[in-house]
Amino acid sequence: MNIKQSIVLRVRVVFILIALAAAAIPYQIIRLQLDEGDKWRAKAKTINFQYREVAATRGNIYAGDGSLLATSLPFYRVAMDPTMAKDGIIKDGIDELANNLSAYYRDKSAASYKRMIMDARHDKKRYIVLNRRQIGYQDMQKMSQWPIFERGRLGGGVLFEKVEKRYQPFKSLASRTVGFINEDEYGAGIEYSFNEYLKGQTGKALFQRLAGGSWKPVFDAEDVKPEDGSDVITTLDVNIQDIAETALLKQLLDREAEFGSVILMEVKTGEIKAIANLQKNKSGRGYGENYNFAIGDQGNTEPGSTFKLFSMLALLEENKVSLEDKVETGNGAYRFYDRIMRDAKNGGYGTLTVREAFEKSSNVAISKLVEENFGANPSKFLGYLDQTGLKEPFGFQLVGEGKPFFKTPGTKTWYGTSLPWISIGYESKLNPLHTLALYNAVANDGKMMKPFIIKAIAKGNQIEERFDPEVIRESIASEKTIAQLKELLEGVVERGTARNISNDEFRIAGKTGTAQKLVDGRYTRNYYTSFAGYFPADRPKYSMIVVIDSPKGFMAYGGDVCAPVFKEIANRVYALDMELNPSNQTLITEKEQEESPLPTIRAGKGSEIGQILAELGVPSVTEQSEEWVKTYAEEKTVNWKDNPMDQATIPDVSGLSLRDALFILENKGLKVDYTGKGRVMSQSIPAGSKLQPNSTINLRLG
């Protein structure tokens, strides 16, 4: 076979193969249409149409007074199906719509927006995103009135795709306690711990897959609407929370400390009114709420001398010591086996009574007493942990509660020095929440309450679940022991290591704590400082603990670092509390009202008061330049002076009628509760305090 014949043969073979392949294509098409058409049509529907989850609106988180701590705000992304509107509607409205889009977004010209819409309409695209920038609800309402958009989804093709964002009105206030949760449902705080309540039930809706991989919602009768989440109501008080964070931050900045925590709790119930956690930022500049040291594992540390309250409880319960017994501390150094215990005071305290030993926080005295009475049976000492409920976690409502740690006698980690060191707050771990619970129980006459921060789950105005105060131990010690422990705690403030915070207005009871920090197996000169206690000492309403880690500077002890923060917070909370301080802002006594021949109006609008006094013929002297005034009587003359209301602080509404007080306070974004009738006699938040929108202020009328 010559070359020519060979080439012709090959061409004929290739031609035949191509002809066979070409014939197979229509055959395969016909076979698919007839034999497998239903199968592939069904598959196409599942690819191009899907029922997808639609997230529910997340529930709100509220403070105990109704202030909003976290909510979901609706935002919208503007998309469009440009094929939906009729030709006449597009023709009449496209120019004005394009102008409005350009003027609002300021990113493209009107011609560009017009071309985008018209090109998509020409290409029969069923979905385009006009701009990825999200808009608020008010702007969405305005856009709904624009040409073409006013025809809605079916008539104009506009799609306002809802995107919800979590918003905290008080910004960083209690931010770590409020917490967060991400798309993988990992987070912290209330948002994470109560996610099952907050997230609601997801719905489902039919979506169509479009070119480019985007999905467009399609209305369908089988759509399932999502069920919004429930609201979580906390025990927090935003005013107390603000006071606690402000006082803590000031001391952290002054002492250049690593972190600090404050917990303030109501004695009788265990309700947490404030919980603050501030940690130095990684940059070293400023502080933020990055971790909940008050309850978490990282907050579990050697408590130091605040634990001496427990040691005294065990000693007094054994009836082997009295507060006036003497104990010899010598020069402030005492050997337990192979280690030396030292007091903070150089040269020691010499001979002390048990009362003085606690007030001065003598390590040597407390350790000697515990070793003498429990050295032969340390398990008996540690058995009081079960009696007080301090040995196990409380089952706190927020995820991440740290577990207390105490060595067990007879194990490999137990040494001859363990008992004396545990007795003064070393070789053990407690978080601030557990320490506070012990002090709260003493303030509560021995009854230990379970600390809690969530008091209700609600849907609208309907309470779905309520969390009531819970008793952990009816009594952690005998009445006699509790009374003696109260004496000791008051003595610390009156004569001991916290005498710098003694208060003439009300008494504070508490105990300082200073623990050397253990780093790489060695105790350092960095300290974990604390102060735990309650106030007022004679009628306890609030307990509180303040901890500050690694403060810098001279005298970095609990009494110097944490006690002043405790006092500042206590002073301001006491001033706020109308139950503790009912006469704080009383305007005028009944006797003064009876003796005065002048009208008892004490405040109001200057123009209205002037008119009333003129009608009554009462002489007056005015220094008025503001709209609102305060009045006071001098002999037979009514004087008045400005009472400015336009400042960014809590106004003074004392003396005003309820109508005027409501007008002023509600215009400042405050919620108002009131009791009684008549004019405002006192207000729960003092005038001049920092204004926190959505806070609740209580008025007493009379």
XYZ file of C-alpha atoms in Angstrom:
702
model
C 0.000 0.000 0.000
C 1.454 3.295 -1.066
C 1.436 6.438 1.048
C -1.567 7.970 -0.739
C -3.783 4.962 -0.086
C -2.738 4.893 3.555
C -3.717 8.524 4.082
C -7.103 8.050 2.390
C -7.835 5.034 4.583
C -7.066 6.936 7.765
C -9.272 9.873 6.717
C -12.176 7.520 6.017
C -11.781 5.898 9.477
C -11.745 9.273 11.228
C -14.802 10.394 9.230
C -16.739 7.284 10.176
C -15.887 7.784 13.887
C -16.994 11.415 13.812
C -20.235 10.453 12.046
C -20.958 7.811 14.678
C -20.287 10.267 17.544
C -22.512 12.900 15.901
C -25.315 10.354 15.544
C -24.929 9.328 19.203
C -25.516 12.850 20.537
C -29.188 13.246 19.441
C -29.789 9.635 20.462
C -28.482 10.370 23.951
C -30.563 13.581 24.158
C -33.748 11.717 23.189
C -32.963 8.931 25.668
C -32.407 11.397 28.526
C -35.612 13.253 27.697
C -37.771 10.149 27.494
C -36.190 7.699 29.914
C -34.546 9.912 32.589
C -36.248 13.256 32.102
C -38.212 13.174 35.342
C -35.122 12.251 37.321
C -32.985 15.124 36.005
C -35.789 17.683 36.147
C -36.237 16.858 39.839
C -32.495 17.147 40.388
C -32.426 20.552 38.661
C -35.073 21.781 41.057
C -33.046 20.701 44.061
C -29.987 22.446 42.665
C -31.663 25.708 41.667
C -34.265 25.829 44.444
C -33.613 25.047 48.074
C -35.354 25.515 51.381
C -32.788 27.322 53.503
C -32.764 28.341 57.177
C -33.914 31.823 58.115
C -32.468 33.059 61.399
C -34.820 34.274 64.115
C -34.513 37.685 65.729
C -32.330 37.243 68.797
C -33.836 38.109 72.179
C -32.826 41.158 74.208
C -30.774 41.255 77.402
C -32.015 43.637 80.098
C -30.669 44.993 83.366
C -32.778 44.504 86.470
C -34.246 48.016 86.156
C -35.306 47.457 82.541
C -32.299 49.130 80.923
C -31.375 47.503 77.634
C -27.950 45.828 77.730
C -28.007 44.081 74.343
C -30.410 43.977 71.422
C -30.513 43.070 67.737
C -30.876 46.008 65.384
C -32.195 45.398 61.861
C -30.043 46.491 58.938
C -30.787 45.949 55.276
C -28.911 45.307 52.056
C -30.654 46.686 48.955
C -31.016 44.263 46.030
C -33.325 44.150 43.022
C -34.936 41.894 40.450
C -34.869 44.326 37.502
C -37.154 42.142 35.379
C -40.168 42.446 37.686
C -41.307 45.994 36.887
C -43.303 46.707 33.740
C -41.744 48.740 30.929
C -43.823 51.831 31.688
C -42.849 51.851 35.362
C -39.160 51.497 34.478
C -39.354 54.209 31.849
C -41.090 56.718 34.162
C -38.976 56.073 37.264
C -35.493 54.897 36.338
C -33.882 58.342 36.089
C -35.157 59.553 39.471
C -34.324 56.212 41.116
C -30.769 56.339 39.775
C -30.363 59.912 41.014
C -31.598 58.933 44.483
C -29.239 55.935 44.680
C -26.278 58.066 43.620
C -27.118 60.833 46.111
C -27.574 58.355 48.989
C -24.574 56.060 48.520
C -22.223 58.652 46.974
C -20.141 55.961 45.298
C -21.357 56.025 41.667
C -22.926 58.482 39.302
C -26.633 58.335 38.498
C -25.725 57.191 34.986
C -23.782 54.243 36.412
C -26.724 53.102 38.548
C -29.098 53.472 35.589
C -26.795 51.465 33.341
C -26.421 48.714 36.010
C -30.176 48.260 36.298
C -30.971 48.524 32.581
C -28.158 46.154 31.536
C -29.332 43.563 34.057
C -32.917 43.970 32.828
C -31.796 43.532 29.207
C -29.832 40.382 30.151
C -32.848 39.120 32.105
C -30.872 38.872 35.343
C -33.228 38.136 38.204
C -31.034 39.415 41.024
C -28.503 42.218 41.471
C -27.156 43.850 44.627
C -27.381 47.605 44.118
C -24.967 48.353 46.962
C -23.468 46.120 49.633
C -23.478 48.868 52.258
C -26.100 48.105 54.876
C -28.783 50.636 55.725
C -30.911 51.221 58.808
C -34.635 50.779 59.242
C -35.462 54.466 58.819
C -33.515 54.670 55.568
C -35.205 51.518 54.362
C -38.578 53.144 54.974
C -37.519 56.234 52.985
C -36.204 54.139 50.068
C -39.513 52.283 49.980
C -41.084 55.534 48.760
C -38.691 56.007 45.852
C -39.853 55.521 42.230
C -40.072 51.844 41.168
C -39.220 50.770 44.759
C -42.625 52.072 45.860
C -44.189 49.247 43.850
C -42.703 46.756 46.271
C -41.171 43.351 45.699
C -43.627 42.120 43.068
C -44.351 45.370 41.247
C -40.936 47.008 41.389
C -38.562 44.135 42.135
C -36.928 45.736 45.194
C -35.475 43.359 47.780
C -34.594 44.701 51.252
C -32.572 41.807 52.647
C -32.577 41.908 56.438
C -29.264 41.552 58.281
C -29.303 41.765 62.082
C -26.427 43.140 64.157
C -25.969 42.806 67.907
C -25.838 46.189 69.628
C -24.989 47.132 73.222
C -26.462 50.572 74.070
C -24.077 51.034 77.020
C -21.039 50.154 74.852
C -18.333 48.591 77.037
C -20.393 48.614 80.258
C -20.489 45.011 81.567
C -19.412 43.932 78.080
C -17.729 40.695 79.166
C -20.678 39.752 81.360
C -23.110 40.437 78.517
C -20.670 38.507 76.340
C -20.788 37.456 72.702
C -21.454 34.515 70.408
C -20.033 33.902 66.948
C -21.344 32.073 63.895
C -20.037 28.764 65.251
C -22.028 29.357 68.451
C -18.884 29.804 70.511
C -18.687 32.710 72.891
C -18.807 33.897 76.486
C -21.031 35.568 79.040
C -24.813 35.741 78.939
C -24.986 35.664 75.130
C -23.275 32.256 75.154
C -24.619 30.792 78.395
C -28.257 31.585 77.546
C -28.008 31.129 73.796
C -30.728 28.464 73.741
C -33.204 31.039 75.073
C -31.928 34.025 73.106
C -31.540 32.531 69.636
C -35.173 31.481 69.138
C -36.256 28.953 66.492
C -34.997 29.235 62.939
C -37.504 29.213 60.105
C -37.183 28.076 56.512
C -37.844 29.739 53.172
C -37.496 28.841 49.510
C -34.471 30.353 47.763
C -33.532 30.264 44.077
C -29.940 29.896 42.943
C -28.955 32.501 40.390
C -26.010 32.908 38.070
C -22.875 33.730 40.006
C -23.854 31.527 42.945
C -26.092 34.041 44.763
C -29.415 33.031 46.295
C -32.662 34.989 45.971
C -35.647 34.433 48.313
C -38.808 33.168 46.621
C -42.126 33.428 48.431
C -43.714 30.032 48.906
C -46.752 28.806 50.795
C -44.629 26.260 52.650
C -42.279 28.871 54.158
C -41.943 28.538 57.944
C -41.577 31.815 59.788
C -38.811 31.974 62.392
C -39.776 32.276 66.061
C -38.022 35.185 67.779
C -35.817 34.475 70.781
C -36.785 35.110 74.380
C -35.497 38.039 76.416
C -33.107 37.527 79.327
C -33.574 39.758 82.384
C -30.526 40.133 84.599
C -30.087 41.311 88.174
C -27.568 43.979 87.129
C -28.037 47.645 87.977
C -26.500 49.862 85.274
C -25.853 52.723 87.693
C -24.000 50.499 90.168
C -22.192 48.787 87.283
C -20.976 52.159 86.018
C -19.841 53.173 89.506
C -17.930 49.902 89.948
C -16.183 50.069 86.566
C -15.250 53.727 86.956
C -13.731 53.276 90.428
C -11.882 50.103 89.401
C -10.456 51.622 86.224
C -9.169 54.666 88.069
C -7.191 52.515 90.515
C -5.896 50.179 87.798
C -4.539 53.142 85.848
C -3.030 54.698 88.947
C -1.340 51.440 90.010
C -0.530 50.139 86.505
C -1.983 46.793 87.552
C -2.491 43.770 85.300
C -6.206 43.256 85.928
C -8.944 43.844 88.455
C -12.441 42.639 89.316
C -15.372 43.865 91.356
C -18.503 41.953 92.321
C -21.305 43.670 94.251
C -24.109 41.469 95.536
C -27.342 41.927 97.444
C -26.960 40.238 100.825
C -30.429 38.788 101.351
C -30.987 37.410 97.856
C -27.607 36.748 96.247
C -28.538 38.989 93.299
C -25.426 40.347 91.600
C -25.866 44.068 90.992
C -22.504 44.679 89.334
C -19.662 42.562 88.030
C -16.672 44.346 86.507
C -13.553 42.845 84.948
C -10.834 45.028 83.462
C -7.542 43.735 82.068
C -4.569 45.580 80.594
C -4.761 45.464 76.802
C -2.079 43.575 74.889
C -0.691 46.864 73.629
C -0.085 47.887 77.247
C -2.258 50.976 76.761
C -5.615 51.118 78.479
C -7.894 48.398 79.875
C -10.724 46.344 78.458
C -13.135 43.600 79.502
C -11.292 40.665 77.975
C -11.963 37.907 80.509
C -14.301 37.314 83.449
C -11.746 36.927 86.250
C -14.519 37.247 88.835
C -15.865 33.756 88.109
C -13.562 32.028 85.598
C -10.680 29.581 85.911
C -8.105 32.312 85.346
C -9.559 34.105 88.373
C -8.919 31.034 90.533
C -5.920 31.982 92.624
C -4.557 31.880 96.143
C -6.910 34.252 97.983
C -4.496 35.412 100.682
C -5.675 36.923 103.952
C -9.363 37.188 103.017
C -9.367 33.421 103.686
C -8.503 34.082 107.332
C -12.225 34.654 107.890
C -12.741 30.949 107.187
C -9.907 30.021 109.562
C -11.501 32.071 112.338
C -14.868 30.453 111.622
C -13.339 26.985 112.105
C -11.503 28.031 115.286
C -14.560 29.655 116.847
C -16.847 26.761 115.916
C -14.498 24.430 117.816
C -14.939 26.609 120.940
C -11.202 26.339 121.586
C -10.407 30.048 121.339
C -12.039 33.282 122.372
C -11.463 36.702 120.860
C -9.593 37.843 123.972
C -7.206 34.889 124.179
C -3.526 35.783 123.803
C -1.202 34.500 121.119
C 2.531 35.139 120.933
C 3.857 36.232 117.515
C 7.360 37.185 118.700
C 9.422 39.088 116.157
C 7.056 38.192 113.294
C 8.828 35.017 112.167
C 7.844 31.460 113.106
C 9.141 28.108 111.823
C 6.704 25.423 110.702
C 8.804 22.371 109.900
C 11.317 23.546 107.258
C 9.662 26.847 106.331
C 9.488 30.248 107.990
C 6.143 32.045 108.280
C 6.482 35.837 108.415
C 4.254 38.770 109.281
C 4.073 41.870 107.105
C 5.334 44.111 109.917
C 9.078 44.155 110.408
C 9.913 43.146 113.977
C 6.527 41.501 114.486
C 3.600 42.354 116.729
C 4.657 40.610 119.931
C 1.759 39.379 122.019
C -1.694 39.858 120.496
C -5.236 38.960 121.388
C -7.057 36.811 118.827
C -9.130 39.867 117.953
C -6.015 41.955 117.338
C -4.390 39.159 115.356
C -7.288 39.201 112.896
C -7.511 43.001 112.744
C -3.780 43.318 112.051
C -3.860 40.252 109.763
C -1.018 38.452 111.547
C 0.025 35.403 109.520
C 1.988 33.964 112.427
C -0.887 34.249 114.907
C -3.591 32.725 112.683
C -1.322 29.904 111.498
C -0.210 29.048 115.026
C -3.814 28.930 116.239
C -4.891 26.652 113.380
C -1.846 24.384 113.728
C -2.330 24.079 117.501
C -6.027 23.189 117.208
C -6.149 21.221 113.955
C -2.570 20.041 113.375
C -3.342 16.534 114.587
C -6.470 16.350 112.452
C -6.255 18.694 109.417
C -9.200 16.943 107.778
C -11.421 18.367 110.504
C -10.315 21.903 109.566
C -10.976 21.257 105.886
C -14.296 19.662 106.798
C -15.616 23.157 107.449
C -15.331 23.732 103.697
C -18.254 21.349 103.301
C -20.116 23.086 106.132
C -19.750 26.461 104.405
C -20.329 25.203 100.851
C -16.969 26.470 99.571
C -15.512 23.197 98.372
C -17.480 22.784 95.141
C -18.583 25.120 92.311
C -21.927 26.853 92.858
C -23.304 25.977 89.428
C -23.260 29.663 88.524
C -25.516 30.669 85.640
C -22.648 31.727 83.356
C -20.502 29.075 81.694
C -16.883 28.885 82.833
C -17.108 28.970 86.642
C -13.770 28.082 88.197
C -13.581 25.089 90.529
C -12.166 25.657 94.039
C -8.994 23.727 94.846
C -7.784 22.549 98.251
C -5.108 19.989 99.037
C -6.202 16.756 100.653
C -4.402 15.414 103.750
C -2.613 12.142 103.072
C -1.983 12.785 99.371
C 1.425 13.277 97.732
C 0.991 17.047 97.607
C 0.253 17.370 101.334
C 3.210 18.517 103.427
C 3.686 19.329 107.084
C 3.513 23.000 106.140
C 0.278 22.719 104.136
C -2.177 23.356 106.986
C -0.581 26.574 108.317
C -0.172 27.951 104.798
C -3.739 27.066 103.779
C -4.998 28.801 106.925
C -3.755 32.157 105.607
C -4.908 31.690 102.005
C -2.043 29.872 100.282
C -1.752 26.401 98.684
C -5.412 26.654 97.691
C -7.438 28.361 94.974
C -10.690 30.309 95.076
C -12.202 32.750 92.635
C -13.616 36.089 93.865
C -17.195 34.821 93.576
C -16.616 32.057 96.159
C -14.783 34.356 98.546
C -17.592 36.901 98.318
C -20.218 34.229 99.007
C -18.512 33.478 102.345
C -18.530 37.139 103.394
C -22.099 37.532 102.185
C -23.159 34.585 104.363
C -21.656 36.249 107.460
C -23.492 39.473 106.598
C -26.687 37.416 106.118
C -26.551 35.999 109.665
C -25.007 32.727 108.517
C -27.317 31.913 105.596
C -25.311 31.323 102.421
C -27.088 32.386 99.238
C -26.243 31.111 95.785
C -25.016 34.068 93.714
C -27.082 34.585 90.572
C -27.182 37.078 87.726
C -30.241 36.040 85.666
C -33.627 36.407 87.298
C -36.099 35.772 84.470
C -36.696 34.676 80.884
C -39.475 36.616 79.170
C -41.285 36.826 75.844
C -42.752 40.288 75.493
C -44.433 41.095 78.808
C -44.905 37.425 79.696
C -42.467 35.784 82.126
C -41.665 32.289 80.844
C -39.228 31.212 83.537
C -38.163 32.783 86.803
C -34.981 32.201 88.794
C -35.570 32.812 92.481
C -33.015 33.249 95.279
C -31.559 29.911 96.330
C -30.104 28.967 99.705
C -26.888 26.898 99.615
C -26.568 26.510 103.398
C -29.177 27.542 105.938
C -26.368 28.258 108.368
C -22.619 28.062 107.864
C -21.954 28.447 111.604
C -23.624 29.000 114.959
C -25.231 32.333 115.824
C -22.481 32.973 118.360
C -19.727 32.391 115.799
C -21.426 34.602 113.191
C -21.779 37.405 115.729
C -18.083 37.146 116.615
C -17.055 37.110 112.934
C -19.048 40.315 112.392
C -17.190 41.913 115.295
C -13.864 40.912 113.774
C -14.730 42.295 110.330
C -15.886 45.608 111.753
C -12.708 45.772 113.837
C -10.541 45.484 110.705
C -12.042 48.739 109.402
C -12.211 50.516 112.755
C -8.736 49.646 114.073
C -6.971 47.272 111.684
C -5.500 47.029 108.200
C -8.448 48.869 106.578
C -8.857 51.744 109.040
C -8.108 54.106 106.133
C -11.661 53.512 104.842
C -13.510 54.034 108.112
C -16.646 56.017 107.305
C -18.511 58.488 109.517
C -21.740 58.253 107.518
C -22.119 54.456 107.650
C -19.999 51.548 108.883
C -18.122 49.114 106.656
C -17.102 45.584 107.660
C -14.475 43.633 105.747
C -11.048 42.074 105.457
C -7.959 42.917 103.455
C -6.008 40.321 101.487
C -2.493 40.353 100.050
C -1.030 37.201 98.513
C 2.409 36.851 96.976
C 2.107 35.499 93.441
C 3.596 32.116 92.618
C 5.666 32.220 89.410
C 7.594 29.157 88.200
C 7.300 27.544 91.624
C 8.645 30.557 93.538
C 6.808 33.289 95.392
C 7.591 36.738 93.998
C 7.213 40.348 95.115
C 4.166 40.737 92.890
C 0.916 40.661 94.827
C -2.681 39.630 94.330
C -4.543 42.148 96.494
C -8.141 42.127 97.633
C -10.756 43.476 99.996
C -14.015 41.674 100.768
C -16.794 42.897 103.012
C -20.263 44.366 103.307
C -22.114 47.576 104.161
C -23.738 49.107 106.127
C -22.236 46.927 108.856
C -25.165 47.341 111.249
C -27.843 46.487 108.637
C -26.052 44.805 105.740
C -27.641 45.229 102.328
C -24.698 44.836 99.962
C -21.595 42.658 99.985
C -18.664 43.328 97.696
C -15.219 42.084 96.752
C -12.492 44.046 94.976
C -9.400 42.302 93.610
C -6.453 43.919 91.832
C -3.583 41.887 90.432
C 0.063 43.004 90.428
C -0.317 46.666 91.445
C 2.796 48.804 91.105
C 4.144 51.393 93.504
C 4.718 51.795 97.228
C 2.469 49.995 99.765
C 0.903 47.608 97.261
C -1.240 45.795 99.832
C -4.958 45.040 99.899
C -5.668 47.792 102.426
C -3.891 50.382 100.290
C -5.017 49.244 96.836
C -8.422 47.551 97.039
C -10.001 48.958 100.209
C -10.156 52.539 98.809
C -11.977 51.222 95.710
C -14.430 49.414 97.989
C -15.039 52.624 99.933
C -15.578 54.750 96.815
C -18.104 52.308 95.381
C -19.852 51.849 98.737
C -20.157 55.616 99.252
C -21.788 56.169 95.884
C -24.092 53.146 96.128
C -25.161 54.218 99.613
C -26.018 57.674 98.260
C -28.076 56.114 95.456
C -30.051 53.740 97.649
C -33.263 55.390 98.850
C -33.956 52.537 101.278
C -30.612 53.006 103.056
C -30.609 56.769 102.752
C -34.255 57.909 102.478
C -33.600 61.500 103.501
C -30.702 61.960 101.087
C -32.436 64.565 98.987
C -35.492 65.599 101.008
C -36.487 69.121 100.115
C -38.349 70.470 103.077
C -39.530 69.104 106.420
C -43.180 69.026 107.461
C -42.342 71.441 110.296
C -40.865 73.912 107.822
C -43.992 73.644 105.677
C -46.270 74.303 108.640
C -44.269 77.310 109.907
C -43.757 79.024 106.547
C -46.458 81.582 105.541
C -45.263 81.358 101.930
C -46.354 78.934 99.214
C -44.635 75.546 99.362
C -43.817 75.417 95.633
C -40.089 74.744 95.509
C -39.268 74.402 91.816
C -40.720 74.735 88.339
C -40.746 76.951 85.274
C -39.694 80.498 86.088
C -42.472 82.063 84.015
C -45.194 79.993 85.714
C -43.884 80.572 89.257
C -43.578 84.310 88.582
C -47.179 84.435 87.426
C -48.410 82.558 90.519
C -46.486 84.789 92.931
C -47.754 87.904 91.159
C -51.351 86.687 91.464
C -50.816 85.999 95.190
C -49.032 89.292 95.750
C -45.953 87.576 97.175
C -42.709 89.559 96.754
C -39.831 87.732 95.073
C -36.190 88.224 94.186
C -34.866 86.460 91.122
C -31.484 85.658 89.612
C -33.166 83.761 86.785
C -31.699 83.348 83.327
C -32.698 79.707 82.729
C -36.146 78.279 81.960
C -36.279 76.161 85.124
C -35.697 77.509 88.650
C -35.446 76.505 92.317
C -37.123 78.652 94.964
C -36.406 79.216 98.640
C -38.007 81.426 101.275
C -36.258 84.159 103.234
C -38.479 85.862 105.785
C -41.440 87.136 103.707
C -39.775 86.949 100.308
C -39.518 84.093 97.821
C -36.103 83.951 96.151
C -35.331 81.880 93.117
C -32.291 80.830 91.178
C -31.465 78.927 88.007
C -31.870 75.177 87.858
C -30.304 74.296 84.462
C -31.675 71.175 82.773
C -29.742 71.110 79.498
C -26.500 69.604 80.805
C -25.387 66.044 80.009
C -25.885 64.953 83.632
C -28.778 63.841 85.832
C -30.904 66.950 86.497
C -32.212 68.040 89.894
C -35.980 67.498 89.685
C -36.639 67.796 93.420
C -39.557 70.118 94.104
C -41.048 69.736 90.632
C -44.497 68.419 89.896
C -44.615 64.884 88.544
C -45.673 66.212 85.134
C -42.639 68.494 84.858
C -40.254 65.847 86.223
C -41.496 63.282 83.703
C -41.126 65.772 80.860
C -37.515 66.592 81.752
C -36.311 63.087 82.617
C -37.954 61.239 79.729
C -36.593 63.782 77.250
C -33.133 62.835 78.527
C -33.797 59.181 77.676
C -34.450 58.030 81.261
C -37.150 55.667 82.453
C -39.078 56.912 85.473
C -40.705 55.012 88.341
C -42.377 56.872 91.190
C -44.196 56.342 94.462
C -46.494 58.652 96.389
C -48.393 61.779 95.371
C -47.533 65.432 95.094
C -44.161 66.948 94.223
C -40.814 65.211 93.952
C -39.308 64.862 97.416
C -36.250 62.773 96.448
C -34.666 61.034 93.475
C -32.695 57.784 93.464
C -29.880 59.027 91.197
C -28.273 62.178 92.629
C -28.275 65.333 90.526
C -25.027 65.795 88.647
C -24.375 62.064 88.215
C -23.278 60.750 84.823
C -26.234 60.432 82.466
C -26.785 56.892 81.215
C -29.621 56.726 78.620
C -32.261 54.054 79.275
C -31.447 54.035 83.005
C -34.342 53.952 85.464
C -34.655 56.697 88.065
C -36.990 56.336 91.050
C -38.833 59.367 92.393
C -40.467 59.718 95.795
C -43.383 62.127 95.830
C -44.850 63.837 98.860
